[in-house]
Amino acid sequence: MISLTDSQKIGMGLTGFGVFFLFFGMILFFDKALLAIGNILFVAGLAFVIGLERTFRFFFQKHKMKATGFFLGGVFVVLIGWPIIGVVLEIYGFFLLFRGFFPVVVGFIRRIPVLGSILNLPFISAYVDKAGESNSMV
């Protein structure tokens, strides 16, 4: 079992609430307030979980500047009141930032009994294999 420090536990809670508010904000037709709260909680939680310095190093690597610009630009656009455009920018930036983790996630999901068999269906497998390929390092 992995032991977490108190700040990491707080970060997990903040990140979880952030994801909940983002999901709930999208369900409620892109509610500006819920999306803004979710964005703030998600980014703050991430900083608590991996630490402030590592968060800055992750987001501001030279090869990830475009992705960081889209993600943080999307957060800013949501905060100023254009939720649909902001969420689209955030999602694009999120996929650019975390595309190096997708092969690991796909490999992990394929080992889960029910989900793995679904991902190995012929018409789904082609898309999952393409999403699982990564040309960039994390």
mmCIF file with all atom_site columns, C-alpha atoms in Angstrom:
data_model
loop_
_atom_site.group_PDB
_atom_site.id
_atom_site.type_symbol
_atom_site.label_atom_id
_atom_site.label_alt_id
_atom_site.label_comp_id
_atom_site.label_asym_id
_atom_site.label_entity_id
_atom_site.label_seq_id
_atom_site.pdbx_PDB_ins_code
_atom_site.Cartn_x
_atom_site.Cartn_y
_atom_site.Cartn_z
_atom_site.occupancy
_atom_site.B_iso_or_equiv
_atom_site.pdbx_formal_charge
_atom_site.auth_seq_id
_atom_site.auth_comp_id
_atom_site.auth_asym_id
_atom_site.auth_atom_id
_atom_site.pdbx_PDB_model_num
ATOM 1   C CA . MET A 1 1   ? 0.000   0.000  0.000   1.00 0.00 ? 1   MET A CA 1
ATOM 2   C CA . ILE A 1 2   ? 1.233   3.461  -0.853  1.00 0.00 ? 2   ILE A CA 1
ATOM 3   C CA . SER A 1 3   ? 1.535   5.831  2.085   1.00 0.00 ? 3   SER A CA 1
ATOM 4   C CA . LEU A 1 4   ? 0.469   9.402  1.413   1.00 0.00 ? 4   LEU A CA 1
ATOM 5   C CA . THR A 1 5   ? 1.459   12.522 3.273   1.00 0.00 ? 5   THR A CA 1
ATOM 6   C CA . ASP A 1 6   ? -1.250  14.780 4.619   1.00 0.00 ? 6   ASP A CA 1
ATOM 7   C CA . SER A 1 7   ? -0.777  17.303 1.810   1.00 0.00 ? 7   SER A CA 1
ATOM 8   C CA . GLN A 1 8   ? -1.083  14.503 -0.776  1.00 0.00 ? 8   GLN A CA 1
ATOM 9   C CA . LYS A 1 9   ? -4.315  13.354 0.872   1.00 0.00 ? 9   LYS A CA 1
ATOM 10  C CA . ILE A 1 10  ? -5.631  16.919 0.682   1.00 0.00 ? 10  ILE A CA 1
ATOM 11  C CA . GLY A 1 11  ? -4.528  17.049 -2.964  1.00 0.00 ? 11  GLY A CA 1
ATOM 12  C CA . MET A 1 12  ? -6.378  13.830 -3.775  1.00 0.00 ? 12  MET A CA 1
ATOM 13  C CA . GLY A 1 13  ? -9.522  15.287 -2.240  1.00 0.00 ? 13  GLY A CA 1
ATOM 14  C CA . LEU A 1 14  ? -9.150  18.573 -4.107  1.00 0.00 ? 14  LEU A CA 1
ATOM 15  C CA . THR A 1 15  ? -8.485  16.790 -7.397  1.00 0.00 ? 15  THR A CA 1
ATOM 16  C CA . GLY A 1 16  ? -11.458 14.488 -6.857  1.00 0.00 ? 16  GLY A CA 1
ATOM 17  C CA . PHE A 1 17  ? -13.763 17.399 -6.100  1.00 0.00 ? 17  PHE A CA 1
ATOM 18  C CA . GLY A 1 18  ? -12.332 19.253 -9.111  1.00 0.00 ? 18  GLY A CA 1
ATOM 19  C CA . VAL A 1 19  ? -13.138 16.368 -11.437 1.00 0.00 ? 19  VAL A CA 1
ATOM 20  C CA . PHE A 1 20  ? -16.614 16.089 -9.881  1.00 0.00 ? 20  PHE A CA 1
ATOM 21  C CA . PHE A 1 21  ? -17.335 19.795 -10.374 1.00 0.00 ? 21  PHE A CA 1
ATOM 22  C CA . LEU A 1 22  ? -16.015 19.699 -13.952 1.00 0.00 ? 22  LEU A CA 1
ATOM 23  C CA . PHE A 1 23  ? -18.185 16.687 -14.767 1.00 0.00 ? 23  PHE A CA 1
ATOM 24  C CA . PHE A 1 24  ? -21.229 18.164 -13.032 1.00 0.00 ? 24  PHE A CA 1
ATOM 25  C CA . GLY A 1 25  ? -20.667 21.518 -14.743 1.00 0.00 ? 25  GLY A CA 1
ATOM 26  C CA . MET A 1 26  ? -20.682 19.819 -18.141 1.00 0.00 ? 26  MET A CA 1
ATOM 27  C CA . ILE A 1 27  ? -23.776 17.800 -17.274 1.00 0.00 ? 27  ILE A CA 1
ATOM 28  C CA . LEU A 1 28  ? -25.580 21.024 -16.330 1.00 0.00 ? 28  LEU A CA 1
ATOM 29  C CA . PHE A 1 29  ? -25.049 22.537 -19.783 1.00 0.00 ? 29  PHE A CA 1
ATOM 30  C CA . PHE A 1 30  ? -21.607 24.045 -19.179 1.00 0.00 ? 30  PHE A CA 1
ATOM 31  C CA . ASP A 1 31  ? -22.407 25.962 -16.021 1.00 0.00 ? 31  ASP A CA 1
ATOM 32  C CA . LYS A 1 32  ? -19.722 28.654 -15.703 1.00 0.00 ? 32  LYS A CA 1
ATOM 33  C CA . ALA A 1 33  ? -19.486 28.650 -11.917 1.00 0.00 ? 33  ALA A CA 1
ATOM 34  C CA . LEU A 1 34  ? -19.162 24.880 -11.535 1.00 0.00 ? 34  LEU A CA 1
ATOM 35  C CA . LEU A 1 35  ? -16.575 24.654 -14.306 1.00 0.00 ? 35  LEU A CA 1
ATOM 36  C CA . ALA A 1 36  ? -14.545 27.490 -12.793 1.00 0.00 ? 36  ALA A CA 1
ATOM 37  C CA . ILE A 1 37  ? -14.609 25.870 -9.338  1.00 0.00 ? 37  ILE A CA 1
ATOM 38  C CA . GLY A 1 38  ? -13.688 22.519 -10.876 1.00 0.00 ? 38  GLY A CA 1
ATOM 39  C CA . ASN A 1 39  ? -10.738 24.014 -12.754 1.00 0.00 ? 39  ASN A CA 1
ATOM 40  C CA . ILE A 1 40  ? -9.362  25.743 -9.694  1.00 0.00 ? 40  ILE A CA 1
ATOM 41  C CA . LEU A 1 41  ? -9.773  22.656 -7.503  1.00 0.00 ? 41  LEU A CA 1
ATOM 42  C CA . PHE A 1 42  ? -8.212  20.350 -10.108 1.00 0.00 ? 42  PHE A CA 1
ATOM 43  C CA . VAL A 1 43  ? -5.098  22.470 -10.625 1.00 0.00 ? 43  VAL A CA 1
ATOM 44  C CA . ALA A 1 44  ? -4.711  23.114 -6.884  1.00 0.00 ? 44  ALA A CA 1
ATOM 45  C CA . GLY A 1 45  ? -5.137  19.408 -6.144  1.00 0.00 ? 45  GLY A CA 1
ATOM 46  C CA . LEU A 1 46  ? -2.533  18.473 -8.713  1.00 0.00 ? 46  LEU A CA 1
ATOM 47  C CA . ALA A 1 47  ? -0.097  20.898 -7.095  1.00 0.00 ? 47  ALA A CA 1
ATOM 48  C CA . PHE A 1 48  ? -0.780  19.376 -3.672  1.00 0.00 ? 48  PHE A CA 1
ATOM 49  C CA . VAL A 1 49  ? -0.361  15.790 -4.889  1.00 0.00 ? 49  VAL A CA 1
ATOM 50  C CA . ILE A 1 50  ? 2.916   16.093 -6.783  1.00 0.00 ? 50  ILE A CA 1
ATOM 51  C CA . GLY A 1 51  ? 4.266   19.253 -5.187  1.00 0.00 ? 51  GLY A CA 1
ATOM 52  C CA . LEU A 1 52  ? 4.530   22.815 -6.416  1.00 0.00 ? 52  LEU A CA 1
ATOM 53  C CA . GLU A 1 53  ? 7.988   22.529 -7.962  1.00 0.00 ? 53  GLU A CA 1
ATOM 54  C CA . ARG A 1 54  ? 7.220   19.299 -9.830  1.00 0.00 ? 54  ARG A CA 1
ATOM 55  C CA . THR A 1 55  ? 3.929   20.757 -11.049 1.00 0.00 ? 55  THR A CA 1
ATOM 56  C CA . PHE A 1 56  ? 5.741   23.763 -12.542 1.00 0.00 ? 56  PHE A CA 1
ATOM 57  C CA . ARG A 1 57  ? 8.416   21.505 -14.046 1.00 0.00 ? 57  ARG A CA 1
ATOM 58  C CA . PHE A 1 58  ? 5.722   19.291 -15.608 1.00 0.00 ? 58  PHE A CA 1
ATOM 59  C CA . PHE A 1 59  ? 3.647   22.099 -17.104 1.00 0.00 ? 59  PHE A CA 1
ATOM 60  C CA . PHE A 1 60  ? 6.482   24.348 -18.236 1.00 0.00 ? 60  PHE A CA 1
ATOM 61  C CA . GLN A 1 61  ? 8.778   21.929 -20.044 1.00 0.00 ? 61  GLN A CA 1
ATOM 62  C CA . LYS A 1 62  ? 9.920   23.337 -23.373 1.00 0.00 ? 62  LYS A CA 1
ATOM 63  C CA . HIS A 1 63  ? 8.233   20.626 -25.462 1.00 0.00 ? 63  HIS A CA 1
ATOM 64  C CA . LYS A 1 64  ? 4.961   20.958 -23.508 1.00 0.00 ? 64  LYS A CA 1
ATOM 65  C CA . MET A 1 65  ? 4.532   24.735 -23.779 1.00 0.00 ? 65  MET A CA 1
ATOM 66  C CA . LYS A 1 66  ? 1.867   24.474 -26.507 1.00 0.00 ? 66  LYS A CA 1
ATOM 67  C CA . ALA A 1 67  ? -0.125  21.974 -24.449 1.00 0.00 ? 67  ALA A CA 1
ATOM 68  C CA . THR A 1 68  ? 0.228   24.061 -21.301 1.00 0.00 ? 68  THR A CA 1
ATOM 69  C CA . GLY A 1 69  ? -0.892  27.154 -23.191 1.00 0.00 ? 69  GLY A CA 1
ATOM 70  C CA . PHE A 1 70  ? -4.036  25.434 -24.422 1.00 0.00 ? 70  PHE A CA 1
ATOM 71  C CA . PHE A 1 71  ? -4.840  23.909 -21.020 1.00 0.00 ? 71  PHE A CA 1
ATOM 72  C CA . LEU A 1 72  ? -4.253  27.014 -18.918 1.00 0.00 ? 72  LEU A CA 1
ATOM 73  C CA . GLY A 1 73  ? -5.744  29.203 -21.652 1.00 0.00 ? 73  GLY A CA 1
ATOM 74  C CA . GLY A 1 74  ? -8.877  27.063 -21.480 1.00 0.00 ? 74  GLY A CA 1
ATOM 75  C CA . VAL A 1 75  ? -8.999  27.494 -17.702 1.00 0.00 ? 75  VAL A CA 1
ATOM 76  C CA . PHE A 1 76  ? -8.703  31.267 -18.169 1.00 0.00 ? 76  PHE A CA 1
ATOM 77  C CA . VAL A 1 77  ? -11.395 31.335 -20.862 1.00 0.00 ? 77  VAL A CA 1
ATOM 78  C CA . VAL A 1 78  ? -13.764 29.424 -18.560 1.00 0.00 ? 78  VAL A CA 1
ATOM 79  C CA . LEU A 1 79  ? -13.001 31.845 -15.732 1.00 0.00 ? 79  LEU A CA 1
ATOM 80  C CA . ILE A 1 80  ? -13.836 34.889 -17.887 1.00 0.00 ? 80  ILE A CA 1
ATOM 81  C CA . GLY A 1 81  ? -17.165 33.372 -18.885 1.00 0.00 ? 81  GLY A CA 1
ATOM 82  C CA . TRP A 1 82  ? -16.957 31.400 -22.142 1.00 0.00 ? 82  TRP A CA 1
ATOM 83  C CA . PRO A 1 83  ? -17.341 27.844 -20.853 1.00 0.00 ? 83  PRO A CA 1
ATOM 84  C CA . ILE A 1 84  ? -17.807 25.858 -24.081 1.00 0.00 ? 84  ILE A CA 1
ATOM 85  C CA . ILE A 1 85  ? -14.776 27.352 -25.830 1.00 0.00 ? 85  ILE A CA 1
ATOM 86  C CA . GLY A 1 86  ? -12.745 27.037 -22.630 1.00 0.00 ? 86  GLY A CA 1
ATOM 87  C CA . VAL A 1 87  ? -13.599 23.373 -22.118 1.00 0.00 ? 87  VAL A CA 1
ATOM 88  C CA . VAL A 1 88  ? -12.681 22.563 -25.726 1.00 0.00 ? 88  VAL A CA 1
ATOM 89  C CA . LEU A 1 89  ? -9.308  24.280 -25.249 1.00 0.00 ? 89  LEU A CA 1
ATOM 90  C CA . GLU A 1 90  ? -8.767  22.479 -21.945 1.00 0.00 ? 90  GLU A CA 1
ATOM 91  C CA . ILE A 1 91  ? -9.556  19.056 -23.388 1.00 0.00 ? 91  ILE A CA 1
ATOM 92  C CA . TYR A 1 92  ? -7.171  19.608 -26.299 1.00 0.00 ? 92  TYR A CA 1
ATOM 93  C CA . GLY A 1 93  ? -4.443  20.801 -23.933 1.00 0.00 ? 93  GLY A CA 1
ATOM 94  C CA . PHE A 1 94  ? -5.117  17.895 -21.551 1.00 0.00 ? 94  PHE A CA 1
ATOM 95  C CA . PHE A 1 95  ? -4.668  15.340 -24.337 1.00 0.00 ? 95  PHE A CA 1
ATOM 96  C CA . LEU A 1 96  ? -1.484  17.044 -25.500 1.00 0.00 ? 96  LEU A CA 1
ATOM 97  C CA . LEU A 1 97  ? -0.096  17.185 -21.953 1.00 0.00 ? 97  LEU A CA 1
ATOM 98  C CA . PHE A 1 98  ? -0.897  13.631 -20.948 1.00 0.00 ? 98  PHE A CA 1
ATOM 99  C CA . ARG A 1 99  ? -0.558  11.760 -24.249 1.00 0.00 ? 99  ARG A CA 1
ATOM 100 C CA . GLY A 1 100 ? 2.595   10.100 -22.973 1.00 0.00 ? 100 GLY A CA 1
ATOM 101 C CA . PHE A 1 101 ? 0.549   8.415  -20.240 1.00 0.00 ? 101 PHE A CA 1
ATOM 102 C CA . PHE A 1 102 ? -2.086  6.963  -22.591 1.00 0.00 ? 102 PHE A CA 1
ATOM 103 C CA . PRO A 1 103 ? -0.139  3.780  -23.486 1.00 0.00 ? 103 PRO A CA 1
ATOM 104 C CA . VAL A 1 104 ? 0.260   3.023  -19.778 1.00 0.00 ? 104 VAL A CA 1
ATOM 105 C CA . VAL A 1 105 ? -3.437  3.629  -19.137 1.00 0.00 ? 105 VAL A CA 1
ATOM 106 C CA . VAL A 1 106 ? -4.511  1.496  -22.112 1.00 0.00 ? 106 VAL A CA 1
ATOM 107 C CA . GLY A 1 107 ? -2.212  -1.330 -20.997 1.00 0.00 ? 107 GLY A CA 1
ATOM 108 C CA . PHE A 1 108 ? -3.622  -1.141 -17.472 1.00 0.00 ? 108 PHE A CA 1
ATOM 109 C CA . ILE A 1 109 ? -7.255  -1.114 -18.644 1.00 0.00 ? 109 ILE A CA 1
ATOM 110 C CA . ARG A 1 110 ? -6.614  -4.094 -20.933 1.00 0.00 ? 110 ARG A CA 1
ATOM 111 C CA . ARG A 1 111 ? -5.658  -6.144 -17.859 1.00 0.00 ? 111 ARG A CA 1
ATOM 112 C CA . ILE A 1 112 ? -8.989  -5.445 -16.141 1.00 0.00 ? 112 ILE A CA 1
ATOM 113 C CA . PRO A 1 113 ? -11.255 -8.453 -16.836 1.00 0.00 ? 113 PRO A CA 1
ATOM 114 C CA . VAL A 1 114 ? -14.439 -6.907 -18.278 1.00 0.00 ? 114 VAL A CA 1
ATOM 115 C CA . LEU A 1 115 ? -12.951 -3.714 -19.703 1.00 0.00 ? 115 LEU A CA 1
ATOM 116 C CA . GLY A 1 116 ? -10.046 -5.577 -21.294 1.00 0.00 ? 116 GLY A CA 1
ATOM 117 C CA . SER A 1 117 ? -12.369 -7.851 -23.238 1.00 0.00 ? 117 SER A CA 1
ATOM 118 C CA . ILE A 1 118 ? -14.362 -4.833 -24.429 1.00 0.00 ? 118 ILE A CA 1
ATOM 119 C CA . LEU A 1 119 ? -11.198 -3.044 -25.562 1.00 0.00 ? 119 LEU A CA 1
ATOM 120 C CA . ASN A 1 120 ? -10.115 -6.126 -27.517 1.00 0.00 ? 120 ASN A CA 1
ATOM 121 C CA . LEU A 1 121 ? -13.276 -6.243 -29.653 1.00 0.00 ? 121 LEU A CA 1
ATOM 122 C CA . PRO A 1 122 ? -12.332 -5.862 -33.336 1.00 0.00 ? 122 PRO A CA 1
ATOM 123 C CA . PHE A 1 123 ? -14.017 -2.530 -34.052 1.00 0.00 ? 123 PHE A CA 1
ATOM 124 C CA . ILE A 1 124 ? -12.880 -0.962 -30.776 1.00 0.00 ? 124 ILE A CA 1
ATOM 125 C CA . SER A 1 125 ? -9.381  -2.432 -30.766 1.00 0.00 ? 125 SER A CA 1
ATOM 126 C CA . ALA A 1 126 ? -8.241  -0.400 -33.782 1.00 0.00 ? 126 ALA A CA 1
ATOM 127 C CA . TYR A 1 127 ? -9.135  2.907  -32.101 1.00 0.00 ? 127 TYR A CA 1
ATOM 128 C CA . VAL A 1 128 ? -7.661  1.875  -28.767 1.00 0.00 ? 128 VAL A CA 1
ATOM 129 C CA . ASP A 1 129 ? -4.421  0.742  -30.419 1.00 0.00 ? 129 ASP A CA 1
ATOM 130 C CA . LYS A 1 130 ? -4.156  4.082  -32.207 1.00 0.00 ? 130 LYS A CA 1
ATOM 131 C CA . ALA A 1 131 ? -4.840  5.996  -28.969 1.00 0.00 ? 131 ALA A CA 1
ATOM 132 C CA . GLY A 1 132 ? -2.343  3.797  -27.129 1.00 0.00 ? 132 GLY A CA 1
ATOM 133 C CA . GLU A 1 133 ? 0.496   4.602  -29.515 1.00 0.00 ? 133 GLU A CA 1
ATOM 134 C CA . SER A 1 134 ? 2.724   7.417  -28.357 1.00 0.00 ? 134 SER A CA 1
ATOM 135 C CA . ASN A 1 135 ? 5.593   9.096  -30.124 1.00 0.00 ? 135 ASN A CA 1
ATOM 136 C CA . SER A 1 136 ? 6.538   11.428 -27.300 1.00 0.00 ? 136 SER A CA 1
ATOM 137 C CA . MET A 1 137 ? 8.230   10.848 -24.000 1.00 0.00 ? 137 MET A CA 1
ATOM 138 C CA . VAL A 1 138 ? 6.535   11.726 -20.715 1.00 0.00 ? 138 VAL A CA 1
#
